[in-house]
Short mmCIF file of C-alpha atoms in Angstrom, two decimals:
data_model
loop_
_atom_site.label_atom_id
_atom_site.label_comp_id
_atom_site.label_asym_id
_atom_site.label_seq_id
_atom_site.Cartn_x
_atom_site.Cartn_y
_atom_site.Cartn_z
CA MET A 1 -14.49 -11.74 -9.08
CA ILE A 2 -18.14 -11.25 -9.96
CA LEU A 3 -19.25 -7.90 -10.52
CA PRO A 4 -21.70 -6.27 -8.61
CA ILE A 5 -25.18 -5.27 -9.48
CA MET A 6 -24.79 -1.45 -10.59
CA LEU A 7 -27.77 0.52 -10.89
CA ILE A 8 -27.45 3.01 -14.04
CA ALA A 9 -29.97 5.60 -12.01
CA ASP A 10 -28.25 8.91 -10.43
CA ASP A 11 -29.47 7.01 -7.04
CA SER A 12 -26.99 4.33 -7.51
CA LEU A 13 -24.90 3.31 -4.75
CA PHE A 14 -21.98 2.19 -6.60
CA VAL A 15 -20.97 -0.19 -3.83
CA ARG A 16 -17.27 -1.45 -3.97
CA LEU A 17 -15.18 -3.84 -1.56
CA PRO A 18 -11.61 -4.19 -2.59
CA ASP A 19 -10.92 -7.56 -3.90
CA TYR A 20 -8.71 -8.53 -1.13
CA ILE A 21 -8.76 -7.49 2.64
CA TYR A 22 -5.61 -8.14 4.69
CA THR A 23 -5.39 -8.57 8.41
CA THR A 24 -3.48 -10.55 10.96
CA SER A 25 -4.71 -12.86 13.62
CA THR A 26 -4.43 -9.80 16.27
CA SER A 27 -4.99 -7.01 14.10
CA GLN A 28 -8.35 -4.48 14.43
CA PHE A 29 -9.99 -3.97 10.92
CA SER A 30 -13.34 -2.69 10.16
CA ILE A 31 -15.64 -2.53 7.10
CA PHE A 32 -17.03 0.82 7.67
CA TYR A 33 -20.28 0.32 5.64
CA ASN A 34 -20.61 3.96 4.65
CA ASN A 35 -16.96 3.73 3.20
CA VAL A 36 -17.92 1.28 0.60
CA VAL A 37 -20.81 2.93 -0.78
CA LEU A 38 -21.54 6.24 -2.27
CA THR A 39 -24.65 8.18 -0.54
CA LYS A 40 -25.57 10.89 1.86
CA THR A 41 -27.85 8.90 3.60
CA PRO A 42 -26.23 5.52 4.72
CA GLU A 43 -28.92 5.18 7.48
CA ILE A 44 -31.86 4.48 5.41
CA TYR A 45 -30.25 1.28 3.85
CA SER A 46 -29.70 -2.20 5.41
CA PHE A 47 -26.13 -3.74 5.40
CA VAL A 48 -25.97 -7.23 5.36
CA VAL A 49 -22.91 -9.30 5.54
CA ASN A 50 -22.17 -13.12 4.98
CA SER A 51 -19.20 -14.55 6.19
CA PRO A 52 -17.86 -17.33 8.22
CA VAL A 53 -15.94 -14.90 10.33
CA GLY A 54 -16.23 -11.54 11.99
CA TYR A 55 -19.37 -9.85 13.43
CA ASP A 56 -21.66 -6.58 13.00
CA GLU A 57 -21.54 -3.63 15.04
CA GLY A 58 -23.98 -1.16 13.94
CA ASN A 59 -22.05 1.02 11.10
CA LYS A 60 -19.53 -1.64 10.73
CA TYR A 61 -18.57 -4.90 10.47
CA ASN A 62 -15.24 -6.22 12.49
CA LEU A 63 -12.93 -8.40 11.47
CA ASP A 64 -10.65 -9.27 14.72
CA SER A 65 -9.18 -12.19 16.58
CA LEU A 66 -9.50 -14.35 13.61
CA ILE A 67 -7.61 -17.63 12.73
CA ALA A 68 -5.09 -17.21 10.07
CA GLY A 69 -6.72 -18.29 6.56
CA GLU A 70 -8.87 -17.02 3.73
CA TYR A 71 -12.48 -16.31 4.09
CA ASP A 72 -15.16 -15.16 1.65
CA LEU A 73 -17.23 -11.99 2.52
CA THR A 74 -20.46 -10.78 0.89
CA LEU A 75 -21.89 -7.64 1.44
CA GLU A 76 -25.86 -7.06 0.43
CA ILE A 77 -27.44 -3.31 0.86
CA ARG A 78 -31.33 -3.61 1.00
CA ASP A 79 -34.01 -0.86 1.23
CA SER A 80 -36.40 -0.29 4.03
CA LEU A 81 -38.68 -3.12 2.38
CA GLY A 82 -35.67 -5.82 2.01
CA VAL A 83 -35.29 -5.48 -1.44
CA LEU A 84 -31.66 -6.41 -2.16
CA LEU A 85 -30.56 -3.04 -4.38
CA GLU A 86 -26.62 -3.83 -4.87
CA TRP A 87 -23.95 -6.13 -3.54
CA ASP A 88 -20.47 -6.85 -3.93
CA GLU A 89 -17.73 -9.55 -2.69
CA THR A 90 -14.00 -9.58 -1.33
CA LYS A 91 -11.63 -12.22 0.28
CA ILE A 92 -10.16 -11.83 3.68
CA ILE A 93 -6.41 -13.05 3.97
CA VAL A 94 -5.77 -13.58 7.23
CA THR A 95 -2.23 -13.77 8.45
CA ASP A 96 -0.61 -15.30 11.45
CA ASN A 97 0.75 -12.32 13.79
CA GLU A 98 3.66 -14.39 14.71
CA ILE A 99 5.24 -14.84 10.93
CA ASN A 100 8.25 -12.64 10.83
CA HIS A 101 11.31 -11.94 8.83
CA ASN A 102 14.61 -13.13 9.83
CA ASP A 103 16.50 -9.96 8.49
CA THR A 104 15.94 -6.48 8.37
CA ILE A 105 12.67 -5.37 6.45
CA LYS A 106 13.49 -2.32 4.53
CA ILE A 107 10.24 -0.33 3.70
CA LEU A 108 9.99 2.69 1.34
CA TYR A 109 6.61 4.93 1.85
CA VAL A 110 5.81 7.06 -1.15
CA GLY A 111 2.92 9.79 -0.91
CA ASP A 112 1.43 12.92 0.05
CA SER A 113 0.68 15.00 3.35
CA LEU A 114 -0.48 11.94 4.78
CA THR A 115 2.70 10.07 4.34
CA ASN A 116 4.78 13.13 5.14
CA ALA A 117 3.08 13.23 8.71
CA GLY A 118 5.06 10.03 9.51
CA VAL A 119 2.32 8.93 11.85
CA TYR A 120 1.08 5.70 10.44
CA GLN A 121 4.34 4.47 9.65
CA LYS A 122 5.17 4.59 13.41
CA TYR A 123 2.22 2.34 14.22
CA VAL A 124 3.35 0.02 11.49
CA ARG A 125 6.69 0.01 12.73
CA ASP A 126 5.82 -1.04 16.43
CA TYR A 127 3.57 -3.82 15.33
CA LEU A 128 6.43 -5.13 13.23
CA GLU A 129 8.63 -4.82 15.99
CA GLU A 130 6.50 -6.44 18.36
CA THR A 131 6.80 -9.70 16.86
CA GLY A 132 10.26 -9.62 16.44
CA ASN A 133 10.89 -7.71 13.01
CA ILE A 134 13.89 -5.33 12.54
CA VAL A 135 12.43 -2.21 10.35
CA LYS A 136 14.29 0.22 8.45
CA MET A 137 12.38 2.84 6.85
CA LEU A 138 14.24 4.32 3.55
CA GLY A 139 13.76 8.00 2.18
CA THR A 140 14.83 11.16 2.06
CA ARG A 141 12.17 13.10 4.26
CA PHE A 142 11.29 13.41 7.68
CA PHE A 143 8.44 15.30 9.50
CA ASN A 144 10.54 17.02 12.02
CA GLN A 145 14.05 16.39 13.85
CA GLN A 146 12.69 13.99 16.20
CA ASP A 147 11.34 11.64 13.35
CA SER A 148 14.88 11.59 11.80
CA LEU A 149 16.55 10.53 15.31
CA ASP A 150 13.64 7.78 15.68
CA GLY A 151 14.38 6.51 11.70
CA VAL A 152 11.17 7.64 10.39
CA PHE A 153 11.84 8.27 6.97
CA HIS A 154 9.61 8.40 3.70
CA GLU A 155 9.16 10.15 0.72
CA GLY A 156 6.06 12.11 1.57
CA ARG A 157 5.44 15.73 0.57
CA PRO A 158 2.24 17.82 0.98
CA GLY A 159 0.09 18.52 -1.95
CA TRP A 160 1.96 16.10 -4.35
CA THR A 161 0.56 14.21 -7.10
CA TRP A 162 1.64 11.20 -9.53
CA GLY A 163 2.58 14.08 -12.24
CA THR A 164 4.52 15.87 -9.35
CA TYR A 165 6.78 12.78 -8.46
CA CYS A 166 7.25 12.24 -12.12
CA ARG A 167 8.00 15.86 -13.64
CA ASP A 168 8.91 18.23 -10.96
CA VAL A 169 12.62 18.86 -10.81
CA GLN A 170 12.38 18.69 -7.01
CA SER A 171 11.17 14.94 -7.00
CA PRO A 172 13.60 12.67 -5.76
CA PHE A 173 12.73 10.34 -8.73
CA VAL A 174 13.64 12.85 -11.39
CA PHE A 175 17.07 13.16 -13.20
CA GLY A 176 17.66 15.46 -16.03
CA SER A 177 15.51 16.16 -18.55
CA TYR A 178 12.01 14.45 -19.21
CA PRO A 179 11.25 11.59 -18.89
CA GLY A 180 13.71 11.71 -15.93
CA VAL A 181 12.28 9.04 -13.74
CA ASP A 182 15.02 6.93 -12.96
CA ILE A 183 14.23 4.52 -9.62
CA GLU A 184 17.73 2.91 -10.13
CA ARG A 185 19.63 5.90 -9.89
CA TYR A 186 17.17 7.06 -7.12
CA ILE A 187 18.24 3.98 -4.76
CA ASN A 188 21.90 4.02 -5.79
CA GLU A 189 22.39 7.85 -5.14
CA MET A 190 19.20 8.84 -2.46
CA LEU A 191 19.23 5.68 -0.63
CA ASN A 192 23.15 4.74 -0.75
CA GLY A 193 22.39 1.60 -2.83
CA GLU A 194 19.80 0.22 -0.25
CA TYR A 195 16.86 -1.49 -2.08
CA PRO A 196 13.75 -1.26 -0.30
CA ASP A 197 11.90 -4.86 0.32
CA ILE A 198 8.46 -3.31 0.38
CA VAL A 199 7.14 -0.15 -1.46
CA THR A 200 3.88 1.60 -0.71
CA ILE A 201 2.47 4.47 -2.97
CA PHE A 202 -0.03 6.67 -1.14
CA LEU A 203 -1.24 9.10 -4.06
CA GLY A 204 -4.03 10.07 -6.35
CA ILE A 205 -6.69 12.35 -4.72
CA GLY A 206 -4.17 15.52 -4.86
CA ASP A 207 -4.31 14.90 -8.62
CA LEU A 208 -8.27 15.76 -8.51
CA TYR A 209 -8.09 18.96 -6.19
CA SER A 210 -8.55 21.03 -9.52
CA VAL A 211 -11.65 18.94 -10.46
CA LYS A 212 -14.29 21.32 -8.96
CA THR A 213 -17.10 19.29 -9.54
CA ASP A 214 -19.37 16.46 -8.31
CA SER A 215 -20.00 15.29 -11.98
CA LEU A 216 -18.95 11.37 -12.23
CA GLU A 217 -18.25 11.99 -16.15
CA LEU A 218 -15.99 15.09 -15.24
CA ILE A 219 -14.35 13.11 -12.35
CA ASP A 220 -13.46 10.30 -14.73
CA THR A 221 -12.06 12.68 -17.07
CA GLY A 222 -9.54 13.89 -14.13
CA ILE A 223 -8.79 10.10 -13.29
CA ASP A 224 -7.87 9.08 -17.00
CA GLY A 225 -5.46 12.00 -16.59
CA ILE A 226 -4.04 10.38 -13.55
CA PHE A 227 -3.45 6.93 -15.59
CA ARG A 228 -2.17 8.68 -18.47
CA GLN A 229 1.80 7.43 -18.97
CA TYR A 230 3.35 10.97 -18.15
CA ASN A 231 1.77 10.36 -14.60
CA MET A 232 1.22 7.29 -12.77
CA GLY A 233 1.83 5.16 -15.83
CA LEU A 234 5.57 6.14 -15.91
CA LEU A 235 6.03 5.78 -11.92
CA ILE A 236 5.07 2.40 -11.65
CA ASP A 237 6.50 1.25 -14.70
CA GLU A 238 9.90 2.53 -13.52
CA PHE A 239 9.15 0.91 -10.10
CA GLU A 240 8.49 -2.16 -11.65
CA LYS A 241 11.54 -2.33 -13.89
CA THR A 242 14.00 -1.59 -10.93
CA LEU A 243 12.07 -3.89 -8.38
CA PRO A 244 10.27 -6.71 -10.39
CA ASN A 245 10.05 -8.75 -7.49
CA THR A 246 9.35 -6.34 -4.65
CA PRO A 247 5.71 -6.17 -3.27
CA ILE A 248 4.52 -2.77 -4.30
CA GLY A 249 1.15 -1.52 -2.92
CA ILE A 250 -1.08 1.12 -3.91
CA VAL A 251 -3.10 2.82 -1.53
CA LEU A 252 -6.93 2.93 -1.90
CA THR A 253 -7.28 6.82 -0.66
CA PRO A 254 -9.38 6.90 2.42
CA VAL A 255 -12.95 8.64 2.92
CA ALA A 256 -12.55 12.17 4.26
CA ASN A 257 -14.25 13.59 7.62
CA GLU A 258 -18.09 12.94 7.52
CA ARG A 259 -18.37 16.55 9.09
CA GLU A 260 -19.56 19.08 6.52
CA ASN A 261 -18.94 21.78 8.87
CA ALA A 262 -15.31 20.59 8.95
CA TRP A 263 -15.47 21.46 5.20
CA TYR A 264 -16.34 24.77 5.87
CA LEU A 265 -13.67 25.18 8.46
CA SER A 266 -11.13 23.77 6.21
CA THR A 267 -12.19 25.30 2.85
CA GLY A 268 -14.90 27.80 3.47
CA ASP A 269 -17.41 25.48 1.51
CA SER A 270 -19.41 22.57 2.97
CA ALA A 271 -20.59 21.56 -0.32
CA ASN A 272 -16.86 20.59 -0.84
CA TRP A 273 -17.43 17.69 1.35
CA TRP A 274 -19.70 16.01 -1.30
CA GLU A 275 -17.34 16.63 -4.18
CA TYR A 276 -14.38 15.09 -2.34
CA ARG A 277 -16.55 12.14 -1.33
CA LYS A 278 -17.44 11.60 -5.07
CA LYS A 279 -13.89 12.08 -6.18
CA GLN A 280 -12.56 9.68 -3.61
CA HIS A 281 -15.06 6.77 -4.28
CA ARG A 282 -14.98 6.90 -8.00
CA LEU A 283 -10.67 6.70 -7.59
CA VAL A 284 -11.07 3.93 -5.21
CA GLN A 285 -13.30 2.07 -8.08
CA ARG A 286 -11.12 3.06 -10.64
CA TYR A 287 -8.19 2.03 -9.09
CA ILE A 288 -9.11 -1.45 -8.52
CA ASP A 289 -10.30 -1.59 -12.12
CA ARG A 290 -7.12 -0.18 -13.48
CA TYR A 291 -4.73 -2.60 -12.10
CA ASN A 292 -6.87 -5.76 -12.70
CA GLU A 293 -6.52 -4.37 -16.29
CA LEU A 294 -2.76 -4.15 -15.99
CA ASP A 295 -2.06 -7.44 -14.55
CA LYS A 296 1.11 -6.52 -12.59
CA PRO A 297 1.88 -9.37 -10.33
CA ASN A 298 3.99 -7.41 -7.74
CA PHE A 299 1.50 -4.87 -7.30
CA SER A 300 -1.35 -5.03 -5.11
CA MET A 301 -4.19 -2.70 -3.41
CA ILE A 302 -3.94 -1.56 0.05
CA PRO A 303 -7.58 -1.42 1.27
CA VAL A 304 -7.16 1.83 3.58
CA TYR A 305 -10.70 3.18 2.56
CA THR A 306 -12.69 0.38 4.18
CA ASN A 307 -10.87 0.60 7.62
CA ILE A 308 -11.24 4.50 8.96
CA ASP A 309 -13.81 5.82 11.27
CA THR A 310 -14.75 9.03 9.37
CA TYR A 311 -16.18 10.70 12.49
CA ASN A 312 -13.76 9.54 15.49
CA GLY A 313 -11.14 9.14 13.23
CA TYR A 314 -11.13 13.11 12.23
CA PRO A 315 -10.56 15.99 14.50
CA ALA A 316 -13.65 18.46 13.99
CA HIS A 317 -11.80 20.99 12.32
CA ASN A 318 -9.86 19.46 9.39
CA ALA A 319 -11.83 17.86 6.84
CA GLN A 320 -9.22 15.65 5.01
CA HIS A 321 -6.48 14.87 7.86
CA PRO A 322 -7.08 11.98 10.24
CA ASN A 323 -6.35 12.31 13.68
CA PHE A 324 -3.19 10.60 15.01
CA SER A 325 -5.00 8.59 17.97
CA ILE A 326 -7.52 6.72 15.90
CA GLY A 327 -7.51 7.36 12.28
CA HIS A 328 -3.86 7.15 11.49
CA LYS A 329 -3.90 3.96 13.86
CA GLN A 330 -6.57 2.72 11.68
CA MET A 331 -4.60 3.24 8.32
CA GLY A 332 -1.35 1.52 10.34
CA ASN A 333 -3.33 -1.33 10.83
CA THR A 334 -4.31 -1.98 7.19
CA PHE A 335 -0.89 -1.39 5.82
CA TYR A 336 0.25 -3.81 8.49
CA GLY A 337 -2.07 -6.21 7.58
CA TRP A 338 -0.97 -5.73 3.73
CA ILE A 339 2.81 -6.07 4.66
CA LYS A 340 2.41 -8.83 7.01
CA TYR A 341 0.93 -10.78 4.21
CA GLN A 342 3.86 -9.88 1.97
CA ILE A 343 6.44 -11.08 4.69
CA SER A 344 4.20 -14.58 5.01
CA LYS A 345 5.05 -14.90 1.16
CA TRP A 346 8.99 -14.84 1.83
CA ILE A 347 10.85 -18.10 2.85
CA SER A 348 13.60 -18.29 5.23
CA ALA A 349 17.42 -18.82 4.00
CA PRO A 350 18.18 -21.74 1.81
CA LYS A 351 20.54 -24.15 3.43
CA ASP A 352 23.84 -25.74 2.21
CA ILE A 353 25.45 -22.68 0.72
CA THR A 354 28.28 -23.39 -1.23
CA ILE A 355 31.17 -20.81 -2.47
CA ILE A 356 33.81 -21.90 -4.94
CA ASN A 357 36.37 -18.89 -5.48
CA PHE A 358 37.85 -18.43 -9.07
CA SER A 359 40.13 -15.74 -9.94
CA SER A 360 37.59 -13.31 -11.00
CA SER A 361 34.21 -14.47 -9.57
CA ASN A 362 32.71 -16.35 -6.71
CA GLU A 363 30.24 -19.10 -7.53
CA ILE A 364 27.45 -19.66 -5.18
CA SER A 365 25.32 -22.41 -4.77
CA TRP A 366 22.41 -23.96 -2.10
CA SER A 367 19.69 -26.29 -1.79
CA PRO A 368 16.81 -25.80 -3.81
CA ASP A 369 13.63 -24.68 -2.26
CA SER A 370 10.49 -25.99 -4.10
CA ARG A 371 8.15 -23.29 -2.81
CA ALA A 372 10.48 -20.47 -3.95
CA ASP A 373 10.16 -18.62 -7.05
CA PHE A 374 13.37 -16.86 -6.81
CA TYR A 375 16.29 -16.22 -4.49
CA ARG A 376 17.71 -12.78 -3.68
CA ILE A 377 21.46 -12.81 -2.99
CA TYR A 378 23.14 -10.56 -0.33
CA ARG A 379 26.80 -10.04 0.29
CA SER A 380 28.71 -8.14 2.94
CA ALA A 381 32.41 -7.54 3.70
CA ASP A 382 31.29 -8.39 7.69
CA PRO A 383 29.96 -11.78 8.55
CA TYR A 384 27.46 -10.11 10.94
CA SER A 385 26.16 -6.70 9.14
CA GLY A 386 26.16 -4.73 6.15
CA PHE A 387 24.67 -7.07 3.66
CA VAL A 388 23.58 -5.56 0.52
CA GLU A 389 21.69 -7.31 -2.12
CA ILE A 390 23.55 -7.95 -5.18
CA GLY A 391 21.33 -9.81 -7.43
CA THR A 392 18.55 -12.37 -7.95
CA SER A 393 18.19 -15.98 -9.58
CA VAL A 394 15.34 -18.37 -10.47
CA VAL A 395 17.86 -21.31 -9.92
CA PRO A 396 19.74 -22.15 -6.86
CA GLU A 397 22.83 -20.74 -7.93
CA PHE A 398 24.32 -17.44 -8.76
CA ASN A 399 27.89 -16.06 -10.16
CA ASP A 400 29.37 -12.84 -8.38
CA GLU A 401 31.61 -11.54 -11.05
CA ASP A 402 32.24 -8.17 -9.17
CA ILE A 403 34.96 -8.89 -6.76
CA SER A 404 38.50 -7.93 -6.04
CA GLY A 405 40.89 -10.95 -5.47
CA SER A 406 42.48 -9.54 -2.20
CA ASP A 407 38.99 -8.85 -0.47
CA LYS A 408 37.02 -11.32 1.70
CA TYR A 409 33.25 -11.58 1.32
CA PHE A 410 30.23 -13.38 3.23
CA TYR A 411 27.14 -14.33 1.49
CA ARG A 412 23.45 -14.48 2.40
CA VAL A 413 20.33 -16.05 0.36
CA THR A 414 16.97 -15.40 1.05
CA ALA A 415 14.13 -17.50 -1.10
CA VAL A 416 11.18 -15.79 -2.02
CA LYS A 417 7.63 -16.52 -3.13
CA ASN A 418 5.78 -14.05 -5.31
CA PRO A 419 2.93 -12.22 -3.83
CA ASN A 420 -0.61 -12.72 -5.59
#
């Protein structure tokens, strides 16, 4: 990706688009111009988009009713005289909305209060089920009793941070003394051995609550703390170690309520609006750069910040929590586009599965698929349900040694293509 022109002066707009925007052929997705620049006066600039798809609508650029494929998009910011000030570019990935998965999709959502509300997850589930997918949400938490009955589970906790999930004894991932993060044990003991097919992590802005300044230098110092190994580094390393082939999405934090009065009502000081805005925008920039540096192939960014209406998507009195009817729905659309893309990378079950039984193992083989990067192997004692992943293989064969000679086993194999 070509880096944008960045002004050194204090009035730099710090324009930043995500590297990728994910949407589907039927989803509603918009790039809200104010969300990708850092300024108190977006109205004095012109935003010019060059792309073969989409259309301008005043304060945003809409990407809806698109044909599946990949498209380039460039955004230019010009002054009142038409002079180019800054620009950036992104790639739009549009997934066919009718693509689905032939087995239950297990999703683990990790996050703070926005995840704890359980609302954007409901939108995602509804969108997925509309195209024939079966969704199961994993986790030990739910917002209310009705959510638990509806199967809306997650690992969301109000006010929690990367550090809390890594070090607090109340964390579902912490076992024993520091460094106690153990994702394998969490899955086995807290999720009853059910491995997620997809993980999203919606954290970061809470780590910066104590940074009470609009100084970019001090904000960067706070973000450096997030990136330290005992915070974000520890958690993502543990997820990667346990789930090396599972798509894991890091959420790019949404822009908060643009009404300064909402900040006065929420925090007692309307000036907190600009402090928060600088922290949020800088965090998005640093997240994108950080993960490009780390080069973790199963991690990618979920660009929630681009697709949220910072006026209509928020109640008049709440500074940081979107309303359910618009804000959370927009977030759900963004998650859905990213998840649908991950599903499109999965391949249906291989054919011609053969099982040879030995006294202490079952040898399973199948016809190779040239598109697959690896295969997931599932097993159950019931031919119609209860299948649990027992391993992966990069070759079209697997030896199941964890068997009892008197038991009967049924197997499924799924071919998988790694995400970008």
